[in-house]
Amino acid sequence: MAKIIPFKAVRPTRAIVGLVAARPYQSYTVEERESRMDYNPYSFLHIVNPGYKYHQTIHGEARYKLVRNRYLEFKEDGIFIQDEKPSLYVYKIVDRHGQKFNGIIAATSAKDYENNVIKKHEDTIAKREQTFKSYLKTVGFNAEPVLLTYPDNKVISSIIEQTQKNHAEFEFTMTYRDTHYLWKIEDEEAINQIQNEFEKMKTIYIADGHHRSSSSYLLYKDEKDKNPNHNGTESYNFFMSYLIPESDLVIHEFNRLVKDLNGLTKEAFLIRLDSAYRIENRGNIPYTPSKPHHFSMYLDGNFYSLYLRKARYKVNTALDELDAELLYKTILQPILGINDLRNDNRIEYVNGKHDIITIKSSVDSGEFKIGFGMCPATIKQIKNIANEGLTMPPKSTYILPKLRSGITIYEF
């Protein structure tokens, strides 16, 4: 049974929310960050990059304390105001292509993460978990929700639709031309209805934010262990999430670029590849795979289609069905010698929002020798892998929506 609770969000005022909201810090180039911070005193980037004020790069606990200070300054200056009543928040995003995402921002349970009610499909890195746990402990807030997904639910959808008929608390458009809307649900009956529907769900799934959720869980464990009066209602028992129905998720693949053929000639590589795939040279005609276990390949000025020889490949788990895993097991590891997908500097990844010509351009530039394209994973595959307690290879999915920081903040 999944548990969600309303909370008193700290939010920017309506007049400046579009100036406050920011993409994740790492998604900006240095030039973009500096430009926004030079000309926009309200940007959330000022909070997460506090050393900019002193023209210094500050790390570790010293940075975390300054983040906390900047956050408190935003509250003191009236940029952030806390809601008086615990609420759930209906949040809608319409991207530049007209794709719509509708869901609910709520506080979700760290205990559900512990008990595998909230399921994951990606590995996390222990060092990053500990670093972010220390960050959360010092700053005392979540500013970017974890993206969770749940089976489509008529009751929840109906409440969202009814709520969206009211005047939105926020409505603003970012420079990326994505428009954001926020409504409050304060009515206790509606909140109870939504909570009851989630309580009927045996599992919900992390779509994006594995490190944020795992770090929040570690913080919960620490705080619980040192609190002799722990009762499960304390704010550290929860973390902020954006919950959207499975049908609203957009899943793209990550395509692969490799810098060399592991010492093989082109001909020797193709001969080894032939043992696992039917290969067709399509010349200069771009090829994009249309079904699982089919891949595109670009090598030496030519596009190729690769069709798996299924008799040569055994499927024992849900993970074995995943194209990213299949590519690793049949080509990247045994032929190209890439064992560590996360740390090997010979491989890079391009999200599937970019078309196959991006792979061609990267190889033609000489930076890479070969590129591979694949079909995106499905939500069914992701759930099956999570249900079996398995994890996907790094960069298996690029999932939308991508969320902004600073629109709603959960304090603990």
mmCIF file of C-alpha atoms in Angstrom:
data_model
loop_
_atom_site.group_PDB
_atom_site.id
_atom_site.type_symbol
_atom_site.label_atom_id
_atom_site.label_comp_id
_atom_site.label_asym_id
_atom_site.label_seq_id
_atom_site.Cartn_x
_atom_site.Cartn_y
_atom_site.Cartn_z
ATOM 1 C CA MET A 1 0.000 0.000 0.000
ATOM 2 C CA ALA A 2 1.547 3.304 -1.116
ATOM 3 C CA LYS A 3 1.368 6.172 1.357
ATOM 4 C CA ILE A 4 1.272 9.817 0.341
ATOM 5 C CA ILE A 5 0.555 12.818 2.554
ATOM 6 C CA PRO A 6 -0.181 16.509 1.978
ATOM 7 C CA PHE A 7 2.374 19.057 3.128
ATOM 8 C CA LYS A 8 2.799 22.802 3.531
ATOM 9 C CA ALA A 9 4.837 23.669 0.467
ATOM 10 C CA VAL A 10 7.230 26.578 0.420
ATOM 11 C CA ARG A 11 6.636 28.275 -2.927
ATOM 12 C CA PRO A 12 7.691 31.362 -4.867
ATOM 13 C CA THR A 13 5.115 34.096 -5.144
ATOM 14 C CA ARG A 14 2.978 34.008 -8.262
ATOM 15 C CA ALA A 15 4.599 37.139 -9.688
ATOM 16 C CA ILE A 16 8.139 35.710 -9.822
ATOM 17 C CA VAL A 17 7.781 31.919 -9.961
ATOM 18 C CA GLY A 18 8.921 31.871 -13.592
ATOM 19 C CA LEU A 19 12.103 33.680 -12.584
ATOM 20 C CA VAL A 20 12.781 31.354 -9.631
ATOM 21 C CA ALA A 21 12.238 27.961 -11.296
ATOM 22 C CA ALA A 22 15.421 26.373 -12.643
ATOM 23 C CA ARG A 23 16.540 23.235 -14.398
ATOM 24 C CA PRO A 24 18.907 20.901 -12.508
ATOM 25 C CA TYR A 25 22.201 22.675 -11.855
ATOM 26 C CA GLN A 26 24.295 20.238 -13.925
ATOM 27 C CA SER A 27 22.132 20.699 -17.041
ATOM 28 C CA TYR A 28 23.431 24.248 -17.605
ATOM 29 C CA THR A 29 26.708 25.108 -19.238
ATOM 30 C CA VAL A 30 28.972 27.385 -17.201
ATOM 31 C CA GLU A 31 28.087 30.261 -19.523
ATOM 32 C CA GLU A 32 24.338 29.637 -19.148
ATOM 33 C CA ARG A 33 24.570 29.515 -15.354
ATOM 34 C CA GLU A 34 26.607 32.691 -15.126
ATOM 35 C CA SER A 35 24.280 34.543 -17.493
ATOM 36 C CA ARG A 36 21.189 33.598 -15.495
ATOM 37 C CA MET A 37 22.785 34.458 -12.191
ATOM 38 C CA ASP A 38 24.175 37.765 -13.487
ATOM 39 C CA TYR A 39 20.811 38.995 -14.725
ATOM 40 C CA ASN A 40 18.251 37.167 -12.578
ATOM 41 C CA PRO A 41 18.545 37.689 -8.803
ATOM 42 C CA TYR A 42 15.542 35.392 -8.194
ATOM 43 C CA SER A 43 16.891 32.256 -9.875
ATOM 44 C CA PHE A 44 17.035 29.153 -7.701
ATOM 45 C CA LEU A 45 20.571 28.778 -9.053
ATOM 46 C CA HIS A 46 21.657 31.401 -6.505
ATOM 47 C CA ILE A 47 20.642 28.978 -3.749
ATOM 48 C CA VAL A 48 22.365 25.872 -5.094
ATOM 49 C CA ASN A 49 25.465 27.779 -6.243
ATOM 50 C CA PRO A 50 26.076 30.048 -3.242
ATOM 51 C CA GLY A 51 29.792 30.499 -3.937
ATOM 52 C CA TYR A 52 28.929 32.586 -6.993
ATOM 53 C CA LYS A 53 28.310 35.534 -4.692
ATOM 54 C CA TYR A 54 31.961 35.411 -3.662
ATOM 55 C CA HIS A 55 33.313 34.373 -7.087
ATOM 56 C CA GLN A 56 34.522 31.112 -5.590
ATOM 57 C CA THR A 57 33.767 27.438 -6.026
ATOM 58 C CA ILE A 58 32.867 26.005 -2.638
ATOM 59 C CA HIS A 59 32.508 22.294 -1.891
ATOM 60 C CA GLY A 60 31.298 19.968 0.827
ATOM 61 C CA GLU A 61 29.769 20.983 4.118
ATOM 62 C CA ALA A 62 30.804 24.614 3.659
ATOM 63 C CA ARG A 63 28.730 24.745 0.470
ATOM 64 C CA TYR A 64 25.768 22.991 2.084
ATOM 65 C CA LYS A 65 25.663 25.565 4.892
ATOM 66 C CA LEU A 66 25.738 28.407 2.398
ATOM 67 C CA VAL A 67 22.915 26.765 0.419
ATOM 68 C CA ARG A 68 20.918 26.756 3.643
ATOM 69 C CA ASN A 69 21.752 30.422 4.213
ATOM 70 C CA ARG A 70 20.685 31.456 0.716
ATOM 71 C CA TYR A 71 17.451 29.528 1.082
ATOM 72 C CA LEU A 72 16.651 31.296 4.354
ATOM 73 C CA GLU A 73 17.454 34.639 2.732
ATOM 74 C CA PHE A 74 14.932 33.907 -0.039
ATOM 75 C CA LYS A 75 12.330 33.250 2.663
ATOM 76 C CA GLU A 76 13.264 36.360 4.635
ATOM 77 C CA ASP A 77 13.020 38.494 1.481
ATOM 78 C CA GLY A 78 9.536 37.173 0.701
ATOM 79 C CA ILE A 79 10.600 35.367 -2.468
ATOM 80 C CA PHE A 80 9.425 32.117 -0.862
ATOM 81 C CA ILE A 81 6.247 31.872 1.205
ATOM 82 C CA GLN A 82 4.981 28.762 2.982
ATOM 83 C CA ASP A 83 1.393 27.607 2.574
ATOM 84 C CA GLU A 84 -0.636 27.743 5.772
ATOM 85 C CA LYS A 85 -2.500 24.478 5.248
ATOM 86 C CA PRO A 86 -1.164 21.046 4.213
ATOM 87 C CA SER A 87 -2.126 20.402 0.601
ATOM 88 C CA LEU A 88 -1.602 18.126 -2.337
ATOM 89 C CA TYR A 89 -0.632 19.932 -5.519
ATOM 90 C CA VAL A 90 -1.842 19.218 -9.031
ATOM 91 C CA TYR A 91 1.017 20.012 -11.384
ATOM 92 C CA LYS A 92 0.731 20.180 -15.164
ATOM 93 C CA ILE A 93 3.505 20.626 -17.727
ATOM 94 C CA VAL A 94 2.942 21.270 -21.421
ATOM 95 C CA ASP A 95 6.203 21.034 -23.344
ATOM 96 C CA ARG A 96 7.165 22.860 -26.525
ATOM 97 C CA HIS A 97 5.848 19.963 -28.634
ATOM 98 C CA GLY A 98 2.437 20.009 -26.964
ATOM 99 C CA GLN A 99 3.068 16.880 -24.851
ATOM 100 C CA LYS A 100 1.069 17.150 -21.614
ATOM 101 C CA PHE A 101 2.004 15.744 -18.207
ATOM 102 C CA ASN A 102 -0.509 15.766 -15.359
ATOM 103 C CA GLY A 103 0.174 14.569 -11.844
ATOM 104 C CA ILE A 104 0.251 15.233 -8.125
ATOM 105 C CA ILE A 105 3.036 16.608 -5.975
ATOM 106 C CA ALA A 106 2.937 14.991 -2.538
ATOM 107 C CA ALA A 107 5.178 13.767 0.247
ATOM 108 C CA THR A 108 5.913 10.051 -0.195
ATOM 109 C CA SER A 109 7.084 7.569 2.389
ATOM 110 C CA ALA A 110 10.727 6.598 2.983
ATOM 111 C CA LYS A 111 9.393 3.481 4.661
ATOM 112 C CA ASP A 112 7.652 2.556 1.400
ATOM 113 C CA TYR A 113 11.065 2.802 -0.264
ATOM 114 C CA GLU A 114 12.509 0.549 2.458
ATOM 115 C CA ASN A 115 9.707 -1.993 2.047
ATOM 116 C CA ASN A 116 9.940 -2.034 -1.753
ATOM 117 C CA VAL A 117 6.494 -0.503 -2.203
ATOM 118 C CA ILE A 118 8.366 2.201 -4.099
ATOM 119 C CA LYS A 119 10.400 0.151 -6.553
ATOM 120 C CA LYS A 120 13.576 1.097 -8.390
ATOM 121 C CA HIS A 121 15.047 -0.085 -11.674
ATOM 122 C CA GLU A 122 18.478 1.584 -11.596
ATOM 123 C CA ASP A 123 21.589 1.045 -9.502
ATOM 124 C CA THR A 124 22.753 3.896 -7.311
ATOM 125 C CA ILE A 125 26.322 4.845 -6.434
ATOM 126 C CA ALA A 126 27.031 4.638 -2.701
ATOM 127 C CA LYS A 127 29.335 7.671 -2.669
ATOM 128 C CA ARG A 128 26.710 9.852 -4.382
ATOM 129 C CA GLU A 129 24.052 8.597 -1.967
ATOM 130 C CA GLN A 130 26.128 9.562 1.055
ATOM 131 C CA THR A 131 27.090 12.929 -0.429
ATOM 132 C CA PHE A 132 23.495 13.831 -1.173
ATOM 133 C CA LYS A 133 22.341 12.549 2.223
ATOM 134 C CA SER A 134 24.808 14.934 3.889
ATOM 135 C CA TYR A 135 23.531 17.730 1.650
ATOM 136 C CA LEU A 136 19.903 17.054 2.596
ATOM 137 C CA LYS A 137 20.737 16.843 6.281
ATOM 138 C CA THR A 138 22.302 20.300 6.236
ATOM 139 C CA VAL A 139 19.957 22.172 3.892
ATOM 140 C CA GLY A 140 16.746 20.652 5.303
ATOM 141 C CA PHE A 141 14.620 20.632 2.165
ATOM 142 C CA ASN A 142 13.720 18.901 -1.116
ATOM 143 C CA ALA A 143 13.517 21.363 -4.002
ATOM 144 C CA GLU A 144 13.124 18.951 -6.947
ATOM 145 C CA PRO A 145 10.596 16.125 -6.713
ATOM 146 C CA VAL A 146 11.390 12.494 -7.393
ATOM 147 C CA LEU A 147 9.408 11.377 -10.446
ATOM 148 C CA LEU A 148 7.186 8.413 -9.542
ATOM 149 C CA THR A 149 4.656 6.629 -11.731
ATOM 150 C CA TYR A 150 1.522 4.665 -10.908
ATOM 151 C CA PRO A 151 -1.062 2.650 -12.889
ATOM 152 C CA ASP A 152 -3.674 4.869 -14.510
ATOM 153 C CA ASN A 153 -6.489 5.497 -12.051
ATOM 154 C CA LYS A 154 -9.896 6.913 -12.976
ATOM 155 C CA VAL A 155 -10.633 8.371 -9.531
ATOM 156 C CA ILE A 156 -7.337 10.260 -9.337
ATOM 157 C CA SER A 157 -7.649 11.435 -12.949
ATOM 158 C CA SER A 158 -11.155 12.723 -12.268
ATOM 159 C CA ILE A 159 -9.993 14.733 -9.242
ATOM 160 C CA ILE A 160 -7.092 16.165 -11.252
ATOM 161 C CA GLU A 161 -9.456 17.171 -14.068
ATOM 162 C CA GLN A 162 -11.907 18.814 -11.658
ATOM 163 C CA THR A 163 -9.123 20.675 -9.880
ATOM 164 C CA GLN A 164 -7.782 22.006 -13.170
ATOM 165 C CA LYS A 165 -11.098 23.751 -13.825
ATOM 166 C CA ASN A 166 -10.203 26.178 -11.051
ATOM 167 C CA HIS A 167 -7.885 29.153 -11.273
ATOM 168 C CA ALA A 168 -4.272 27.994 -11.167
ATOM 169 C CA GLU A 169 -1.947 29.160 -8.407
ATOM 170 C CA PHE A 170 0.814 29.390 -11.015
ATOM 171 C CA GLU A 171 0.901 29.594 -14.794
ATOM 172 C CA PHE A 172 4.220 30.457 -16.411
ATOM 173 C CA THR A 173 6.342 29.595 -19.431
ATOM 174 C CA MET A 174 10.098 28.981 -19.332
ATOM 175 C CA THR A 175 12.648 29.916 -21.982
ATOM 176 C CA TYR A 176 12.515 26.271 -23.182
ATOM 177 C CA ARG A 177 8.864 27.058 -24.046
ATOM 178 C CA ASP A 178 7.461 24.566 -21.566
ATOM 179 C CA THR A 179 4.455 25.893 -19.663
ATOM 180 C CA HIS A 180 3.844 25.018 -16.026
ATOM 181 C CA TYR A 181 0.614 25.096 -14.002
ATOM 182 C CA LEU A 182 0.009 24.451 -10.315
ATOM 183 C CA TRP A 183 -3.209 24.030 -8.343
ATOM 184 C CA LYS A 184 -3.700 23.334 -4.635
ATOM 185 C CA ILE A 185 -5.942 20.580 -3.288
ATOM 186 C CA GLU A 186 -6.880 21.629 0.240
ATOM 187 C CA ASP A 187 -10.257 19.898 0.494
ATOM 188 C CA GLU A 188 -9.898 17.059 3.008
ATOM 189 C CA GLU A 189 -12.410 14.831 1.239
ATOM 190 C CA ALA A 190 -10.523 15.066 -2.056
ATOM 191 C CA ILE A 191 -7.203 14.485 -0.286
ATOM 192 C CA ASN A 192 -8.613 11.409 1.472
ATOM 193 C CA GLN A 193 -9.948 10.040 -1.822
ATOM 194 C CA ILE A 194 -6.534 10.346 -3.449
ATOM 195 C CA GLN A 195 -4.777 8.824 -0.446
ATOM 196 C CA ASN A 196 -7.222 5.907 -0.431
ATOM 197 C CA GLU A 197 -6.563 5.201 -4.103
ATOM 198 C CA PHE A 198 -2.812 5.116 -3.511
ATOM 199 C CA GLU A 199 -3.285 2.855 -0.491
ATOM 200 C CA LYS A 200 -4.874 0.322 -2.853
ATOM 201 C CA MET A 201 -1.688 0.223 -4.953
ATOM 202 C CA LYS A 202 0.760 -2.513 -3.986
ATOM 203 C CA THR A 203 3.626 -0.826 -5.795
ATOM 204 C CA ILE A 204 4.580 2.428 -7.464
ATOM 205 C CA TYR A 205 7.764 2.947 -9.447
ATOM 206 C CA ILE A 206 10.625 5.427 -9.591
ATOM 207 C CA ALA A 207 10.818 6.838 -13.100
ATOM 208 C CA ASP A 208 13.561 9.389 -12.398
ATOM 209 C CA GLY A 209 15.387 10.381 -9.214
ATOM 210 C CA HIS A 210 16.917 7.165 -7.875
ATOM 211 C CA HIS A 211 19.713 8.940 -6.017
ATOM 212 C CA ARG A 212 17.358 11.542 -4.533
ATOM 213 C CA SER A 213 15.034 8.858 -3.207
ATOM 214 C CA SER A 214 17.817 6.612 -1.883
ATOM 215 C CA SER A 215 19.503 9.545 -0.147
ATOM 216 C CA SER A 216 16.217 10.583 1.436
ATOM 217 C CA TYR A 217 15.827 7.025 2.681
ATOM 218 C CA LEU A 218 19.323 7.079 4.233
ATOM 219 C CA LEU A 219 18.518 10.377 5.936
ATOM 220 C CA TYR A 220 15.290 8.880 7.301
ATOM 221 C CA LYS A 221 17.244 5.941 8.752
ATOM 222 C CA ASP A 222 19.759 8.236 10.444
ATOM 223 C CA GLU A 223 17.135 10.535 11.917
ATOM 224 C CA LYS A 224 14.948 7.650 13.068
ATOM 225 C CA ASP A 225 17.851 5.903 14.796
ATOM 226 C CA LYS A 226 18.875 8.972 16.782
ATOM 227 C CA ASN A 227 15.337 9.997 17.762
ATOM 228 C CA PRO A 228 14.181 8.103 20.882
ATOM 229 C CA ASN A 229 10.656 9.453 20.417
ATOM 230 C CA HIS A 230 10.336 8.529 16.747
ATOM 231 C CA ASN A 231 6.689 7.889 15.804
ATOM 232 C CA GLY A 232 6.698 7.852 12.003
ATOM 233 C CA THR A 233 4.973 11.190 11.497
ATOM 234 C CA GLU A 234 8.086 13.368 11.542
ATOM 235 C CA SER A 235 8.839 15.237 8.327
ATOM 236 C CA TYR A 236 12.060 13.251 7.738
ATOM 237 C CA ASN A 237 9.896 10.161 7.157
ATOM 238 C CA PHE A 238 8.879 11.560 3.761
ATOM 239 C CA PHE A 239 10.339 13.057 0.612
ATOM 240 C CA MET A 240 8.750 15.155 -2.118
ATOM 241 C CA SER A 241 7.597 13.377 -5.263
ATOM 242 C CA TYR A 242 5.712 14.110 -8.455
ATOM 243 C CA LEU A 243 3.391 11.183 -9.161
ATOM 244 C CA ILE A 244 2.074 10.775 -12.698
ATOM 245 C CA PRO A 245 0.108 7.980 -14.372
ATOM 246 C CA GLU A 246 2.041 5.502 -16.491
ATOM 247 C CA SER A 247 0.302 6.672 -19.669
ATOM 248 C CA ASP A 248 1.775 10.174 -19.204
ATOM 249 C CA LEU A 249 5.394 9.008 -19.103
ATOM 250 C CA VAL A 250 7.464 9.506 -22.237
ATOM 251 C CA ILE A 251 10.391 7.100 -22.454
ATOM 252 C CA HIS A 252 13.284 7.655 -24.846
ATOM 253 C CA GLU A 253 16.297 5.432 -25.365
ATOM 254 C CA PHE A 254 19.932 6.368 -24.897
ATOM 255 C CA ASN A 255 21.938 5.548 -28.002
ATOM 256 C CA ARG A 256 25.605 4.521 -27.778
ATOM 257 C CA LEU A 257 28.740 6.021 -29.323
ATOM 258 C CA VAL A 258 32.083 4.193 -29.088
ATOM 259 C CA LYS A 259 35.502 5.674 -29.834
ATOM 260 C CA ASP A 260 37.219 2.612 -31.347
ATOM 261 C CA LEU A 261 36.737 -0.997 -32.479
ATOM 262 C CA ASN A 262 38.870 -2.474 -29.690
ATOM 263 C CA GLY A 263 41.800 -3.064 -32.031
ATOM 264 C CA LEU A 264 39.727 -4.792 -34.705
ATOM 265 C CA THR A 265 39.577 -3.861 -38.359
ATOM 266 C CA LYS A 266 36.154 -3.005 -39.756
ATOM 267 C CA GLU A 267 36.042 -6.352 -41.567
ATOM 268 C CA ALA A 268 37.080 -8.372 -38.498
ATOM 269 C CA PHE A 269 34.494 -6.544 -36.390
ATOM 270 C CA LEU A 270 31.676 -7.300 -38.869
ATOM 271 C CA ILE A 271 32.662 -10.971 -39.033
ATOM 272 C CA ARG A 272 32.456 -11.283 -35.253
ATOM 273 C CA LEU A 273 29.178 -9.361 -35.237
ATOM 274 C CA ASP A 274 27.693 -11.759 -37.783
ATOM 275 C CA SER A 275 27.622 -14.557 -35.230
ATOM 276 C CA ALA A 276 24.961 -12.738 -33.212
ATOM 277 C CA TYR A 277 23.146 -10.624 -35.824
ATOM 278 C CA ARG A 278 21.833 -10.605 -39.343
ATOM 279 C CA ILE A 279 23.565 -7.575 -40.864
ATOM 280 C CA GLU A 280 22.339 -5.475 -43.762
ATOM 281 C CA ASN A 281 24.381 -2.582 -45.151
ATOM 282 C CA ARG A 282 21.937 0.216 -45.993
ATOM 283 C CA GLY A 283 24.550 2.597 -47.362
ATOM 284 C CA ASN A 284 23.775 6.266 -46.778
ATOM 285 C CA ILE A 285 20.073 5.652 -46.057
ATOM 286 C CA PRO A 286 19.411 6.323 -42.351
ATOM 287 C CA TYR A 287 17.911 3.365 -40.533
ATOM 288 C CA THR A 288 15.965 3.618 -37.272
ATOM 289 C CA PRO A 289 14.903 0.356 -35.588
ATOM 290 C CA SER A 290 11.172 -0.123 -35.203
ATOM 291 C CA LYS A 291 10.950 -3.161 -32.933
ATOM 292 C CA PRO A 292 12.810 -4.684 -29.968
ATOM 293 C CA HIS A 293 16.026 -6.608 -30.633
ATOM 294 C CA HIS A 294 16.648 -4.641 -33.830
ATOM 295 C CA PHE A 295 19.468 -2.074 -33.797
ATOM 296 C CA SER A 296 20.826 0.574 -36.088
ATOM 297 C CA MET A 297 24.569 0.932 -36.518
ATOM 298 C CA TYR A 298 26.635 3.612 -38.211
ATOM 299 C CA LEU A 299 30.208 2.742 -39.171
ATOM 300 C CA ASP A 300 32.640 4.162 -41.723
ATOM 301 C CA GLY A 301 30.042 6.248 -43.584
ATOM 302 C CA ASN A 302 27.388 3.514 -43.791
ATOM 303 C CA PHE A 303 24.193 2.737 -41.925
ATOM 304 C CA TYR A 304 23.501 -0.881 -41.003
ATOM 305 C CA SER A 305 20.482 -2.717 -39.643
ATOM 306 C CA LEU A 306 21.185 -5.436 -37.077
ATOM 307 C CA TYR A 307 18.611 -8.161 -36.356
ATOM 308 C CA LEU A 308 19.325 -10.427 -33.405
ATOM 309 C CA ARG A 309 19.802 -14.125 -34.159
ATOM 310 C CA LYS A 310 17.454 -15.246 -31.391
ATOM 311 C CA ALA A 311 18.656 -18.816 -31.388
ATOM 312 C CA ARG A 312 22.045 -17.551 -30.170
ATOM 313 C CA TYR A 313 20.681 -15.511 -27.248
ATOM 314 C CA LYS A 314 19.017 -16.916 -24.133
ATOM 315 C CA VAL A 315 16.412 -14.931 -22.234
ATOM 316 C CA ASN A 316 16.238 -15.917 -18.558
ATOM 317 C CA THR A 317 15.090 -12.700 -16.879
ATOM 318 C CA ALA A 318 13.173 -9.533 -17.668
ATOM 319 C CA LEU A 319 16.522 -7.749 -17.886
ATOM 320 C CA ASP A 320 17.659 -10.027 -20.719
ATOM 321 C CA GLU A 321 14.777 -8.715 -22.851
ATOM 322 C CA LEU A 322 15.986 -5.111 -22.554
ATOM 323 C CA ASP A 323 17.749 -3.830 -25.677
ATOM 324 C CA ALA A 324 20.340 -1.867 -23.679
ATOM 325 C CA GLU A 325 21.321 -5.060 -21.841
ATOM 326 C CA LEU A 326 21.239 -7.115 -25.018
ATOM 327 C CA LEU A 327 23.550 -4.674 -26.815
ATOM 328 C CA TYR A 328 25.942 -4.818 -23.862
ATOM 329 C CA LYS A 329 25.987 -8.619 -23.694
ATOM 330 C CA THR A 330 26.316 -9.258 -27.425
ATOM 331 C CA ILE A 331 28.461 -6.379 -28.722
ATOM 332 C CA LEU A 332 29.785 -3.829 -26.256
ATOM 333 C CA GLN A 333 31.345 -6.272 -23.809
ATOM 334 C CA PRO A 334 32.388 -9.345 -25.846
ATOM 335 C CA ILE A 335 33.475 -7.592 -29.047
ATOM 336 C CA LEU A 336 34.307 -3.988 -28.148
ATOM 337 C CA GLY A 337 35.734 -4.823 -24.703
ATOM 338 C CA ILE A 338 33.631 -2.346 -22.716
ATOM 339 C CA ASN A 339 33.040 -3.894 -19.301
ATOM 340 C CA ASP A 340 32.192 -0.835 -17.195
ATOM 341 C CA LEU A 341 29.396 1.094 -18.876
ATOM 342 C CA ARG A 342 29.446 3.781 -16.225
ATOM 343 C CA ASN A 343 33.143 4.625 -16.132
ATOM 344 C CA ASP A 344 34.752 3.538 -19.425
ATOM 345 C CA ASN A 345 35.670 6.739 -21.267
ATOM 346 C CA ARG A 346 35.502 4.951 -24.631
ATOM 347 C CA ILE A 347 31.679 5.064 -24.598
ATOM 348 C CA GLU A 348 29.277 7.989 -24.525
ATOM 349 C CA TYR A 349 25.503 8.273 -24.650
ATOM 350 C CA VAL A 350 23.055 10.363 -26.688
ATOM 351 C CA ASN A 351 19.452 10.525 -25.566
ATOM 352 C CA GLY A 352 16.851 9.439 -28.068
ATOM 353 C CA LYS A 353 15.287 12.881 -28.375
ATOM 354 C CA HIS A 354 18.056 13.400 -30.918
ATOM 355 C CA ASP A 355 17.572 11.576 -34.210
ATOM 356 C CA ILE A 356 19.857 9.044 -35.884
ATOM 357 C CA ILE A 357 21.657 11.832 -37.777
ATOM 358 C CA THR A 358 23.192 12.934 -34.458
ATOM 359 C CA ILE A 359 24.952 9.561 -34.321
ATOM 360 C CA LYS A 360 26.121 9.986 -37.924
ATOM 361 C CA SER A 361 27.486 13.476 -37.233
ATOM 362 C CA SER A 362 29.336 12.323 -34.123
ATOM 363 C CA VAL A 363 31.021 9.470 -35.999
ATOM 364 C CA ASP A 364 31.740 11.541 -39.119
ATOM 365 C CA SER A 365 33.474 14.135 -36.932
ATOM 366 C CA GLY A 366 36.133 11.549 -36.078
ATOM 367 C CA GLU A 367 35.520 11.704 -32.343
ATOM 368 C CA PHE A 368 33.812 8.302 -32.443
ATOM 369 C CA LYS A 369 34.315 5.233 -34.604
ATOM 370 C CA ILE A 370 30.874 3.621 -34.355
ATOM 371 C CA GLY A 371 27.369 4.371 -33.120
ATOM 372 C CA PHE A 372 24.360 2.246 -32.176
ATOM 373 C CA GLY A 373 20.663 3.107 -32.019
ATOM 374 C CA MET A 374 17.847 1.117 -30.409
ATOM 375 C CA CYS A 375 14.165 1.216 -29.522
ATOM 376 C CA PRO A 376 13.165 2.762 -26.198
ATOM 377 C CA ALA A 377 12.229 0.561 -23.274
ATOM 378 C CA THR A 378 8.540 0.281 -22.389
ATOM 379 C CA ILE A 379 6.983 0.934 -19.008
ATOM 380 C CA LYS A 380 6.082 -2.767 -18.908
ATOM 381 C CA GLN A 381 9.760 -3.708 -19.271
ATOM 382 C CA ILE A 382 10.789 -1.231 -16.572
ATOM 383 C CA LYS A 383 8.188 -2.604 -14.166
ATOM 384 C CA ASN A 384 9.079 -6.227 -14.890
ATOM 385 C CA ILE A 385 12.753 -5.532 -14.209
ATOM 386 C CA ALA A 386 11.909 -3.716 -10.973
ATOM 387 C CA ASN A 387 9.512 -6.477 -9.899
ATOM 388 C CA GLU A 388 12.271 -9.068 -10.320
ATOM 389 C CA GLY A 389 14.567 -6.959 -8.148
ATOM 390 C CA LEU A 390 16.935 -6.319 -11.048
ATOM 391 C CA THR A 391 18.496 -3.094 -12.275
ATOM 392 C CA MET A 392 19.015 -1.743 -15.768
ATOM 393 C CA PRO A 393 22.394 -0.806 -17.242
ATOM 394 C CA PRO A 394 23.415 2.855 -16.907
ATOM 395 C CA LYS A 395 21.774 5.196 -19.394
ATOM 396 C CA SER A 396 19.033 2.784 -20.413
ATOM 397 C CA THR A 397 16.209 5.314 -20.380
ATOM 398 C CA TYR A 398 15.715 9.041 -20.837
ATOM 399 C CA ILE A 399 12.363 9.744 -19.231
ATOM 400 C CA LEU A 400 10.130 12.800 -19.518
ATOM 401 C CA PRO A 401 8.993 15.008 -17.933
ATOM 402 C CA LYS A 402 12.152 16.643 -16.642
ATOM 403 C CA LEU A 403 11.281 18.667 -13.568
ATOM 404 C CA ARG A 404 12.269 22.135 -12.382
ATOM 405 C CA SER A 405 13.662 23.030 -8.977
ATOM 406 C CA GLY A 406 12.149 25.647 -6.709
ATOM 407 C CA ILE A 407 8.477 25.439 -7.745
ATOM 408 C CA THR A 408 7.431 23.590 -4.582
ATOM 409 C CA ILE A 409 9.763 22.893 -1.652
ATOM 410 C CA TYR A 410 9.325 20.301 1.085
ATOM 411 C CA GLU A 411 11.000 21.096 4.425
ATOM 412 C CA PHE A 412 12.095 18.511 6.992
#
